[in-house]
Coordinates of C-alpha atoms in Angstrom, one line a residue:
Chain C
M342 CA 6.8 49.4 64.3
T343 CA 9.0 46.7 65.7
H344 CA 7.7 43.2 66.1
S345 CA 9.4 40.4 67.8
S346 CA 11.1 37.7 65.8
S347 CA 9.1 35.2 63.8
S348 CA 5.7 35.8 65.5
H349 CA 4.3 37.6 62.5
D350 CA 5.1 34.9 60.0
P351 CA 1.6 34.5 58.3
A352 CA 1.8 30.7 58.3
Q353 CA 2.6 30.7 62.0
L354 CA -0.1 33.2 62.8
S355 CA -2.7 31.1 61.1
Q356 CA -1.4 28.1 63.1
L357 CA -1.9 30.0 66.4
K358 CA -5.5 30.7 65.5
A359 CA -6.2 27.2 64.3
Q360 CA -5.1 25.7 67.6
L361 CA -7.6 27.8 69.5
E362 CA -10.9 27.1 67.9
P363 CA -13.9 26.9 70.3
A364 CA -15.1 23.4 71.2
D365 CA -18.6 22.2 70.2
A366 CA -19.0 25.3 68.1
H367 CA -22.0 24.0 66.2
Q368 CA -24.1 23.1 69.3
R369 CA -23.2 26.4 70.9
L370 CA -24.0 28.4 67.9
Q371 CA -27.4 26.7 67.6
R372 CA -28.1 27.5 71.2
I373 CA -27.1 31.1 70.8
W374 CA -29.3 31.5 67.7
R375 CA -32.3 30.2 69.7
E376 CA -31.7 32.9 72.3
V377 CA -31.1 35.6 69.7
D378 CA -34.1 34.5 67.7
A379 CA -36.3 34.6 70.8
R380 CA -35.2 38.1 71.6
L381 CA -35.7 39.1 67.9
D382 CA -39.2 37.6 68.0
Q383 CA -40.1 40.1 70.7
Q384 CA -38.7 42.9 68.6
R385 CA -40.5 41.6 65.5
A386 CA -43.8 41.4 67.4
S387 CA -43.4 44.8 68.9
W388 CA -42.4 46.2 65.5
W389 CA -45.4 44.6 64.0
T390 CA -47.6 45.7 66.9
S391 CA -46.5 49.3 66.6
S392 CA -47.3 49.2 62.9
R393 CA -50.6 47.7 63.8
L394 CA -51.2 50.3 66.5
A395 CA -50.7 53.0 63.9
W396 CA -53.4 51.4 61.9
S397 CA -55.5 50.9 65.0
G398 CA -55.3 54.7 65.6
C399 CA -56.7 55.3 62.1
V400 CA -59.4 52.7 62.8
A401 CA -60.3 54.3 66.1
L402 CA -60.8 57.6 64.5
A403 CA -62.8 56.1 61.7
G404 CA -64.8 54.1 64.3
L405 CA -65.5 57.2 66.3
A406 CA -66.9 58.8 63.2
L407 CA -69.0 55.8 62.5
A408 CA -70.2 55.6 66.1
L409 CA -71.2 59.1 65.9
L410 CA -73.2 58.3 62.8
G411 CA -74.8 55.5 64.8
T412 CA -74.0 52.8 62.3
G413 CA -72.4 50.4 64.8
A414 CA -69.9 49.3 62.2
L415 CA -66.9 49.9 64.4
D416 CA -66.8 46.3 65.7
R417 CA -66.9 45.0 62.2
V418 CA -64.0 47.2 61.0
A419 CA -61.9 46.4 64.1
G420 CA -62.7 42.8 63.7
A421 CA -61.6 42.8 60.1
L422 CA -58.2 44.2 61.2
G423 CA -57.8 41.7 64.0
S424 CA -57.8 41.8 67.8
P425 CA -54.8 42.9 70.0
A426 CA -54.4 39.3 70.8
G427 CA -53.9 38.6 67.2
A428 CA -51.1 41.0 67.1
T429 CA -49.2 39.4 70.0
A430 CA -49.6 36.0 68.3
V431 CA -46.9 36.7 65.8
G432 CA -44.3 34.0 66.0
D433 CA -46.5 31.6 67.8
S434 CA -47.1 28.1 66.5
P435 CA -49.8 27.8 63.9
A436 CA -53.1 26.6 65.2
G437 CA -53.5 22.9 65.5
E438 CA -49.8 22.2 66.1
T439 CA -50.3 20.6 69.5
A440 CA -48.9 17.5 71.2
A441 CA -51.3 15.2 73.0
V442 CA -50.0 13.6 76.0
D443 CA -52.2 10.7 77.1
A444 CA -51.3 9.7 80.6
S445 CA -54.6 8.2 81.6
R446 CA -52.9 5.3 83.3
T447 CA -51.0 7.4 85.7
G448 CA -52.7 10.3 87.3
D449 CA -49.5 11.8 88.3
A450 CA -48.1 11.9 84.8
R451 CA -51.4 13.3 83.5
A452 CA -51.1 16.1 86.1
R453 CA -47.7 17.0 84.8
A454 CA -48.6 16.5 81.2
G455 CA -51.8 18.5 81.7
S456 CA -49.7 21.7 82.0
V457 CA -47.6 20.7 79.0
S458 CA -45.6 23.6 77.7
P459 CA -44.1 23.8 74.3
A460 CA -40.6 23.4 75.7
R461 CA -40.0 20.6 78.2
V462 CA -42.1 18.5 80.5
E463 CA -41.2 15.5 82.6
M464 CA -42.3 12.1 81.5
E465 CA -43.0 9.3 84.0
H466 CA -43.8 5.6 83.9
G467 CA -47.0 4.7 82.0
A468 CA -47.1 7.9 80.1
E469 CA -48.2 7.7 76.5
I470 CA -47.2 10.4 74.1
T471 CA -48.9 11.1 70.8
T472 CA -47.6 14.0 68.7
D473 CA -49.4 15.6 65.9
V474 CA -47.2 17.7 63.6
E475 CA -44.8 19.1 66.1
Q476 CA -41.8 17.5 67.8
R477 CA -41.9 17.4 71.6
T478 CA -39.1 17.0 74.1
F479 CA -39.4 15.3 77.5
E480 CA -37.1 14.9 80.4
L481 CA -37.0 11.5 82.1
N482 CA -36.4 11.1 85.8
D483 CA -33.0 9.5 85.1
G484 CA -31.8 12.8 83.4
S485 CA -32.1 11.5 79.9
A486 CA -33.9 13.6 77.3
V487 CA -36.4 12.2 74.7
S488 CA -37.6 14.1 71.7
V489 CA -40.6 12.6 70.1
G490 CA -40.9 13.4 66.4
P491 CA -44.0 14.5 64.6
R492 CA -46.9 12.0 64.2
S493 CA -45.4 9.6 66.6
D494 CA -46.7 7.3 69.4
L495 CA -44.4 6.5 72.3
K496 CA -45.1 4.8 75.5
M497 CA -43.0 4.5 78.6
T498 CA -43.3 0.9 79.6
A499 CA -40.8 0.8 82.5
M500 CA -39.1 3.2 84.7
N501 CA -37.3 1.8 87.7
E502 CA -33.9 1.5 89.2
S503 CA -32.6 -1.1 86.8
Q504 CA -34.4 -0.1 83.6
T505 CA -36.0 2.6 81.5
A506 CA -38.0 1.2 78.6
L507 CA -39.9 3.0 75.8
T508 CA -42.0 1.5 73.1
L509 CA -42.3 3.3 69.8
S510 CA -45.2 2.2 67.7
R511 CA -45.2 5.0 65.2
G512 CA -42.9 7.8 64.1
R513 CA -39.5 8.7 65.5
V514 CA -37.9 9.2 68.8
H515 CA -34.5 10.7 69.5
C516 CA -32.9 9.9 72.8
N517 CA -30.0 11.6 74.6
V518 CA -29.3 9.1 77.3
A519 CA -27.6 10.0 80.6
H520 CA -24.9 7.5 81.2
N521 CA -25.7 5.1 84.1
P522 CA -24.0 1.6 84.1
Q523 CA -26.6 0.4 86.6
R524 CA -29.6 1.0 84.5
D525 CA -30.6 -0.3 81.0
F526 CA -32.1 2.1 78.6
L527 CA -34.3 0.2 76.1
V528 CA -36.4 1.3 73.1
R529 CA -38.6 -1.3 71.4
A530 CA -39.8 -0.6 67.9
G531 CA -41.8 -3.5 66.3
P532 CA -39.5 -6.5 66.2
V533 CA -36.4 -4.6 67.2
L534 CA -35.1 -3.8 70.7
V535 CA -32.4 -1.2 71.1
R536 CA -30.3 -1.3 74.2
V537 CA -28.2 1.7 75.0
I538 CA -24.8 1.9 76.5
G539 CA -24.8 5.7 77.3
T540 CA -25.3 7.6 74.1
E541 CA -27.4 9.7 71.7
F542 CA -29.4 8.0 69.1
S543 CA -32.8 7.8 67.3
V544 CA -35.2 5.1 66.4
E545 CA -37.8 5.5 63.6
V546 CA -40.7 3.4 62.5
K547 CA -41.3 4.1 58.8
E548 CA -44.9 3.3 57.8
R549 CA -44.3 3.4 54.0
P550 CA -46.8 1.0 52.6
A551 CA -44.3 -0.4 50.1
Q552 CA -41.5 -0.8 52.5
P553 CA -42.3 -0.4 56.2
S554 CA -39.1 -0.4 58.2
V555 CA -37.4 0.4 61.5
R556 CA -34.3 2.5 61.4
V557 CA -31.8 3.1 64.2
Q558 CA -29.3 5.9 63.9
V559 CA -26.5 6.5 66.4
E560 CA -25.1 10.0 66.9
R561 CA -22.8 9.4 69.8
G562 CA -21.7 6.4 71.8
I563 CA -22.7 2.8 71.2
V564 CA -26.1 1.0 71.1
E565 CA -26.9 -2.7 70.9
V566 CA -29.6 -3.7 68.5
I567 CA -31.5 -6.9 69.3
P568 CA -33.7 -8.0 66.4
R569 CA -36.4 -10.5 67.2
E570 CA -34.8 -12.8 64.6
G571 CA -31.1 -12.8 63.9
Q572 CA -28.0 -11.9 65.8
R573 CA -27.7 -8.9 68.0
L574 CA -25.2 -6.3 66.8
R575 CA -23.5 -3.1 68.0
L576 CA -23.7 0.2 66.3
S577 CA -21.3 3.0 66.9
A578 CA -21.6 6.7 66.4
G579 CA -22.5 7.7 62.9
E580 CA -23.8 4.3 61.9
T581 CA -27.3 3.6 60.7
W582 CA -29.1 0.3 60.6
E583 CA -32.5 -0.5 59.1
V584 CA -34.7 -3.5 59.0
D585 CA -37.4 -4.2 56.5
L586 CA -40.5 -5.1 58.5
R587 CA -41.9 -7.1 55.6
E588 CA -39.1 -9.5 55.7
S589 CA -38.6 -9.2 59.4
E590 CA -34.9 -9.7 58.8
A591 CA -32.1 -7.5 59.7
E592 CA -30.4 -5.9 56.8
L593 CA -28.4 -2.9 56.1
S594 CA -30.1 0.1 54.6
A595 CA -29.1 0.8 51.1
G596 CA -25.9 2.8 51.0
A597 CA -26.0 3.2 54.8
S598 CA -23.1 2.7 57.1
T599 CA -22.0 -0.9 57.3
A600 CA -23.1 -2.7 60.4
N601 CA -23.5 -6.4 59.9
S602 CA -23.6 -9.4 62.1
S603 CA -19.8 -9.4 62.5
K604 CA -20.3 -6.3 64.6
A605 CA -22.2 -8.3 67.2
D606 CA -18.9 -9.4 68.5
G607 CA -17.7 -5.8 68.8
A608 CA -15.7 -6.0 65.6
G609 CA -14.8 -2.9 63.6
P610 CA -16.4 -1.9 60.4
A611 CA -17.5 -4.5 57.9
S612 CA -14.5 -5.7 55.9
S613 CA -16.3 -6.6 52.7
S614 CA -19.3 -5.7 50.7
P615 CA -20.8 -7.4 47.7
A616 CA -21.0 -4.2 45.7
M617 CA -17.3 -3.5 45.9
P618 CA -15.4 -4.2 42.7
T619 CA -12.4 -6.1 44.2
P620 CA -11.3 -7.3 47.6
D621 CA -8.3 -5.1 47.4
A622 CA -10.3 -2.0 46.6
A623 CA -12.8 -3.0 49.3
S624 CA -10.1 -3.2 52.0
R625 CA -8.5 0.0 50.8
A626 CA -11.9 1.8 51.0
D627 CA -12.4 0.3 54.4
A628 CA -9.2 1.7 55.6
W629 CA -10.1 5.1 54.3
F630 CA -13.5 4.9 55.8
A631 CA -12.0 3.8 59.2
E632 CA -9.5 6.7 59.0
A633 CA -12.3 9.2 58.3
R634 CA -14.3 7.8 61.3
R635 CA -11.3 8.1 63.5
H636 CA -10.9 11.8 62.6
R637 CA -14.6 12.4 63.1
H638 CA -14.6 10.8 66.6
A639 CA -11.5 12.9 67.5
G640 CA -13.4 16.0 66.4
E641 CA -10.9 16.6 63.6
W642 CA -13.5 17.8 61.2
R643 CA -11.4 19.2 58.4
A644 CA -9.4 16.0 58.3
A645 CA -12.6 13.9 58.4
A646 CA -14.1 15.9 55.6
D647 CA -10.9 15.6 53.6
Q648 CA -11.0 11.8 54.0
Y649 CA -14.6 11.5 53.1
A650 CA -14.2 13.7 50.0
A651 CA -11.2 11.6 48.9
L652 CA -13.2 8.4 49.5
L653 CA -16.0 9.7 47.3
R654 CA -13.6 10.7 44.6
T655 CA -11.6 7.5 44.6
Y656 CA -14.3 4.9 45.2
P657 CA -17.5 6.3 43.6
S658 CA -19.1 2.9 43.3
D659 CA -18.5 2.0 47.0
P660 CA -21.9 1.1 48.5
R661 CA -21.3 3.6 51.3
T662 CA -21.2 6.5 48.9
G663 CA -24.6 7.8 50.1
I664 CA -23.8 7.8 53.8
V665 CA -20.3 9.2 53.2
A666 CA -21.7 12.0 51.1
L667 CA -24.3 12.8 53.7
E668 CA -21.7 12.7 56.4
L669 CA -19.5 15.0 54.4
G670 CA -22.4 17.4 53.9
R671 CA -23.2 17.3 57.5
I672 CA -19.6 18.1 58.6
R673 CA -19.3 20.9 56.2
M674 CA -22.6 22.4 57.3
D675 CA -22.5 21.8 61.0
Q676 CA -18.8 21.7 61.9
L677 CA -17.1 23.8 59.3
G678 CA -19.8 26.4 58.9
D679 CA -19.8 25.9 55.1
P680 CA -23.4 25.3 53.9
A681 CA -22.4 26.3 50.4
G682 CA -19.8 23.5 50.3
A683 CA -22.3 21.1 51.8
L684 CA -24.7 21.3 48.9
A685 CA -22.8 19.2 46.4
P686 CA -22.3 16.2 48.7
L687 CA -25.9 16.5 49.9
R688 CA -27.1 16.3 46.4
A689 CA -24.9 13.3 45.8
A690 CA -26.2 11.7 49.0
E691 CA -29.8 12.3 47.8
R692 CA -29.0 10.5 44.5
A693 CA -27.1 7.6 46.1
T694 CA -29.5 6.8 48.9
Q695 CA -32.8 6.6 47.2
G696 CA -35.2 5.1 49.7
G697 CA -32.6 5.3 52.4
L698 CA -31.3 8.6 53.6
A699 CA -32.5 10.6 50.6
D700 CA -35.0 12.5 52.7
D701 CA -32.4 13.5 55.2
A702 CA -30.1 14.6 52.4
L703 CA -32.9 16.7 50.8
A704 CA -34.0 18.2 54.1
R705 CA -30.5 19.3 54.8
Q706 CA -30.2 20.9 51.4
V707 CA -33.3 23.0 52.2
R708 CA -31.7 24.0 55.5
A709 CA -28.3 24.8 53.8
L710 CA -30.0 27.0 51.2
W711 CA -31.9 28.7 54.0
Q712 CA -28.7 29.4 55.9
L713 CA -27.2 30.8 52.7
G714 CA -30.2 33.1 52.4
D715 CA -31.0 31.8 48.9
V716 CA -34.8 31.9 49.3
P717 CA -35.8 31.0 45.7
S718 CA -33.6 27.8 45.7
C719 CA -34.6 27.1 49.2
Q720 CA -38.3 27.2 48.2
R721 CA -37.7 24.9 45.2
A722 CA -35.9 22.4 47.4
R723 CA -38.6 22.6 50.0
T724 CA -41.3 22.0 47.4
R725 CA -39.4 19.0 46.2
Y726 CA -39.1 17.6 49.7
L727 CA -42.8 18.1 50.5
E728 CA -43.9 16.6 47.2
R729 CA -41.7 13.5 47.8
Y730 CA -42.1 13.1 51.5
P731 CA -45.3 14.8 52.5
S732 CA -45.3 13.0 55.9
G733 CA -41.5 12.7 56.2
V734 CA -39.8 13.2 59.5
H735 CA -38.4 16.5 58.4
A736 CA -41.6 17.7 56.8
Q737 CA -42.6 20.0 59.6
S738 CA -39.1 21.5 60.1
V739 CA -38.8 22.0 56.3
R740 CA -42.2 23.7 56.2
E741 CA -40.9 26.3 58.6
L742 CA -38.0 27.3 56.4
C743 CA -37.7 29.4 53.2
S744 CA -40.6 31.8 54.0
P745 CA -39.3 35.4 53.4
Chain J
M765 CA -11.3 28.2 53.8
G766 CA -8.6 27.2 51.3
T767 CA -8.9 23.6 52.4
V768 CA -12.7 23.6 52.2
R769 CA -12.7 25.1 48.8
A770 CA -10.2 22.5 47.5
L771 CA -12.4 19.7 48.9
R772 CA -15.4 21.2 47.4
D773 CA -13.8 21.1 43.9
S774 CA -13.3 17.4 44.3
T775 CA -16.8 16.5 45.4
P776 CA -19.3 14.7 43.1
G777 CA -22.0 16.9 41.9
E778 CA -20.0 20.1 42.2
G779 CA -21.1 22.9 40.0
E780 CA -24.7 21.8 39.6
D781 CA -27.3 24.5 40.2
A782 CA -24.9 26.8 42.0
P783 CA -27.0 28.7 44.5
S784 CA -27.4 32.4 44.0
I785 CA -26.1 33.4 47.4
P786 CA -27.3 36.9 48.3
S787 CA -24.7 39.5 49.4
D788 CA -24.5 40.9 52.9
A789 CA -26.0 44.1 51.6
T790 CA -29.1 42.3 50.3
L791 CA -29.5 40.4 53.5
V792 CA -29.1 43.6 55.6
D793 CA -31.8 45.3 53.5
A794 CA -34.1 42.4 54.2
A795 CA -33.2 42.2 57.9
L796 CA -34.0 45.9 58.2
G797 CA -37.6 44.9 57.5
R798 CA -37.4 42.4 60.4
Q799 CA -37.3 39.5 57.9
R800 CA -36.4 36.5 60.0
W801 CA -34.8 34.5 57.1
A802 CA -32.4 37.3 56.4
Q803 CA -31.4 37.7 60.1
E804 CA -30.9 34.0 60.3
A805 CA -28.8 33.9 57.1
L806 CA -26.6 36.8 58.4
Y807 CA -26.3 34.9 61.7
H808 CA -25.2 31.7 60.1
R809 CA -22.8 33.5 57.8
H810 CA -21.0 35.4 60.5
S811 CA -21.6 33.7 63.9
R812 CA -18.8 31.2 63.6
V813 CA -16.1 33.8 63.0
C814 CA -17.5 35.9 65.9
L815 CA -17.5 33.0 68.3
G816 CA -14.0 32.0 67.4
M817 CA -12.7 35.6 67.8
A818 CA -14.6 36.1 71.1
H819 CA -13.3 32.7 72.3
R820 CA -9.7 33.8 71.7
L821 CA -10.1 37.3 73.0
L822 CA -11.6 36.1 76.2
L823 CA -9.6 33.0 76.8
G824 CA -8.3 32.9 80.4
T825 CA -10.6 35.6 81.6
G826 CA -13.4 33.3 82.7
I827 CA -15.9 35.3 80.7
E828 CA -18.3 33.3 78.5
P829 CA -17.8 34.1 74.8
D830 CA -21.2 32.8 74.0
D831 CA -22.9 35.6 75.9
V832 CA -20.8 38.2 74.1
V833 CA -21.7 36.7 70.7
Q834 CA -25.4 36.6 71.7
D835 CA -25.4 40.2 72.8
A836 CA -23.5 41.3 69.8
F837 CA -26.1 39.8 67.4
I838 CA -29.0 41.2 69.3
V839 CA -27.5 44.7 69.4
A840 CA -26.5 44.4 65.8
F841 CA -30.0 43.6 64.6
E842 CA -31.4 46.3 66.9
R843 CA -29.1 48.9 65.5
L844 CA -29.0 47.7 62.0
E845 CA -30.3 51.0 60.6
T846 CA -27.1 52.7 62.0
L847 CA -24.9 50.6 59.7
R848 CA -23.9 53.0 56.9
T849 CA -22.5 50.5 54.4
P850 CA -24.6 47.3 54.5
A851 CA -21.9 45.4 52.6
H852 CA -19.6 45.9 55.6
F853 CA -21.9 44.0 58.0
G854 CA -19.2 41.5 58.9
S855 CA -16.5 44.0 59.9
W856 CA -19.1 46.1 61.7
L857 CA -20.2 43.1 63.7
G858 CA -16.6 42.1 64.3
A859 CA -15.9 45.5 65.8
M860 CA -18.9 45.1 68.0
V861 CA -17.7 41.8 69.3
V862 CA -14.2 43.2 69.9
N863 CA -15.6 46.2 71.7
M864 CA -17.9 44.0 73.9
C865 CA -15.1 41.7 74.8
A866 CA -12.9 44.6 75.8
K867 CA -15.7 46.0 77.9
Q868 CA -16.3 42.7 79.6
I869 CA -12.6 42.3 80.4
R870 CA -12.4 45.8 81.9
R871 CA -15.4 45.2 84.0
H872 CA -14.0 41.9 85.2
R873 CA -10.7 43.4 86.1
L874 CA -12.4 46.2 88.0
R875 CA -14.4 43.6 89.9
V876 CA -11.3 41.7 90.7
R877 CA -9.6 44.8 92.0
L878 CA -12.6 45.6 94.2
G879 CA -12.6 42.0 95.5
L880 CA -15.9 41.2 93.9
A881 CA -14.5 38.5 91.6
R882 CA -11.5 36.2 91.5
P883 CA -8.9 36.3 88.8
A884 CA -9.5 33.4 86.5
E885 CA -6.9 30.7 86.0
V886 CA -5.5 30.4 82.5
D887 CA -6.2 26.8 81.5
L888 CA -4.9 27.0 78.0
D889 CA -4.2 23.3 77.7
S890 CA -7.9 22.4 77.9
H891 CA -8.5 24.5 74.8
L892 CA -5.6 23.2 72.7
S893 CA -5.4 20.3 70.4
S894 CA -3.1 17.6 71.6
E895 CA -1.7 17.5 68.1
A896 CA -0.6 21.1 68.1
P897 CA 3.1 21.6 67.1
P898 CA 5.3 22.2 70.2
D899 CA 6.6 25.6 68.9
V900 CA 3.0 26.8 68.5
L901 CA 2.1 25.6 71.9
L902 CA 5.0 27.4 73.4
Q903 CA 4.1 30.6 71.7
L904 CA 0.5 30.4 72.8
H905 CA 1.5 29.6 76.4
R906 CA 3.9 32.5 76.4
L907 CA 1.4 34.9 75.0
Y908 CA -1.6 34.0 77.1
S909 CA 0.3 33.7 80.4
T910 CA 1.4 37.4 80.1
L911 CA -1.9 38.9 78.8
E912 CA -3.1 39.7 82.2
R913 CA -0.2 42.1 82.7
L914 CA -1.2 44.1 79.6
S915 CA -3.8 46.8 79.4
V916 CA -7.0 45.8 77.8
E917 CA -6.2 47.7 74.6
Q918 CA -2.7 46.2 74.4
R919 CA -4.1 42.8 75.0
T920 CA -6.9 43.2 72.4
A921 CA -4.6 44.6 69.8
L922 CA -2.0 41.8 70.4
I923 CA -4.5 39.0 70.1
L924 CA -6.1 40.5 67.0
R925 CA -2.7 40.8 65.3
R926 CA -0.9 37.7 66.6
V927 CA -3.6 35.2 67.0
E928 CA -6.4 36.4 64.7
A929 CA -3.8 37.3 62.1
L930 CA -5.5 40.5 61.1
T931 CA -3.5 43.2 59.4
V932 CA -2.7 46.4 61.3
A933 CA -5.3 48.2 59.3
E934 CA -7.9 45.6 60.2
V935 CA -7.0 45.7 63.8
A936 CA -7.5 49.5 63.7
E937 CA -10.9 49.0 62.1
H938 CA -12.0 46.4 64.6
M939 CA -10.9 48.5 67.6
G940 CA -12.2 51.8 66.3
L941 CA -8.8 53.3 66.6
S942 CA -6.5 55.2 64.3
L943 CA -3.7 53.3 62.5
S944 CA -1.0 55.1 64.4
T945 CA -2.6 54.4 67.8
V946 CA -2.8 50.7 67.0
K947 CA 0.8 50.7 65.9
R948 CA 1.8 52.3 69.2
R949 CA -0.4 49.8 71.2
L950 CA 1.2 46.9 69.4
H951 CA 4.7 48.2 69.8
S952 CA 4.3 48.7 73.5
A953 CA 2.6 45.4 73.9
E954 CA 5.3 43.5 72.0
Q955 CA 8.0 45.3 74.1
R956 CA 6.2 44.4 77.3
L957 CA 5.8 40.8 76.1
A958 CA 9.5 40.5 75.4
T959 CA 10.4 42.0 78.8
L960 CA 8.0 39.6 80.6
S961 CA 9.3 36.6 78.7
Q962 CA 12.9 37.5 79.6
A963 CA 12.0 38.0 83.2
R964 CA 10.2 34.7 83.2
A965 CA 13.3 33.0 81.7
V966 CA 15.5 34.0 84.6
A967 CA 13.1 33.9 87.5
P968 CA 10.2 31.9 88.7
P969 CA 6.8 33.4 87.9
A970 CA 5.7 36.0 90.5
R971 CA 2.2 36.7 91.6
P972 CA 0.5 38.8 89.0
D973 CA -0.9 41.4 91.3
A974 CA 2.3 41.9 93.2
S975 CA 4.8 42.0 90.4
D976 CA 3.2 44.4 88.0
P977 CA 0.5 46.6 89.1
T978 CA 0.6 49.0 86.2
P979 CA -1.1 47.6 83.2
S980 CA -2.5 50.9 82.1
R981 CA -5.0 51.6 84.8
Q982 CA -6.5 54.3 82.8
S983 CA -7.9 51.9 80.2
E984 CA -8.9 49.3 82.7
T985 CA -11.1 51.5 84.8
A986 CA -12.7 53.1 81.8
S987 CA -15.7 50.9 81.2

């Protein structure tokens, strides 16, 4: 076989492949899995039903014999084995997992919400959403999508040409906001107002008796946080900000990404932190952190992971260790398709962010172990999560994992 | 994966409670019993590779790789009992993806020939990193701009070998062909590529349909 020139140099071959990786692979793969899973659900149900039908045939014969004997026991036997409807219910949500949409103030919204489907419904001005144990997704008239977490109360307080406003009084809301410079998108949670500048983010009200708080987490774009007291500040993608409701004072969540008052002026990441050993080390760590963020924003996932790993190794006492480890785990899991490699940083994140993002880190461990097919470890991690955070934001999704 | 492994070694907490990751064979056994967790684990383990391969095989054709990957997994789980060696799930699935991609390209070319579809534009730049080395960019441009002139088999073999960096034996396995057939396909594809590159160097590019109407019609029409 003859091959042309240098084209089969292994190093060069791998370069060709590396330059042609599909964009947004994680999101696309998640969407594909939903489609595949839905199709497989039908198969599972029909497989289960066919098994069931075989049993039903036996029951019918037995029932016929019983009927002939005039015992009338057929109904009881069939009932004990379940109805055909029971067979088709395989894969459905467990009973009681419903979302209540209370739109009593707007008849129109109620009419729409009345036919609420498990997937998406539209949400209009005045609508009040209360979820039980399941997350619900709504589309707003402006094209934005709002996912209301389990055990949450959300109200749409304004919906007009200049403003979309939501008030979260309990739980968590995740917003994917359609960019519109003419219209403000606002979310109020207790004393905090979040103003969006075209982005994807979530707001959570934590009702922990010991430490009630509001947390804002930005996944894409920029939001402006306006506490009732204190300076407004801007958060960029990947940053988390948390306020302790007892003190009603803006402060950074322990170990979370830095976002202090200096950012209100649009400045970059915080340049100092009291936990850092020396100013030199602090500024070097900042530079590494900024470099990692630059790679992440550019979608250069391997380079970002490399930078985060180096940051963890070199500055183990940096106050951002928790968020960096969590971010590293997230990138390895979601972007590099390496759930096994994600486990170690996720464990480190769990240890470093007690009370902060530890529940996120633990929930991700459950999912990583599930993706790896390690059911026993997955079940242990799930038990740990549910014992520590029985009403955590991930409790429902974690419950659905690890069951063989 | 070399980079990932190196990074993993340097991460705090490494080595603690190493998960007992089940093999493909174990997962296939469980998936045969319609166990959702096993199907999902197999999906997560292999889907990224499949999507990447379908993306590169279909680039410039206008065919959506996501649809192929979706169909491949559905068919794979439907026909799982036909898999003789459960440990070979990955290569079996890969062959399925390759076969589906080739089938889609043949169908698309036939539709173009019948006037039912338009030939897709090769917009390689939108898929390439801006930091790609110039020589790599040049090679990819050269390769993908000539693929439409090759038969589907030549095209598939060439991408698997030159872009996916598979060995000739692996290409044969993925395409379900003998080693010697793959070698012939690769040889003819490389020659054709060289000829087209030379022609391109001395003359402005001609219209694909007019200049070279003979990219193995036999294989194109066989869908």
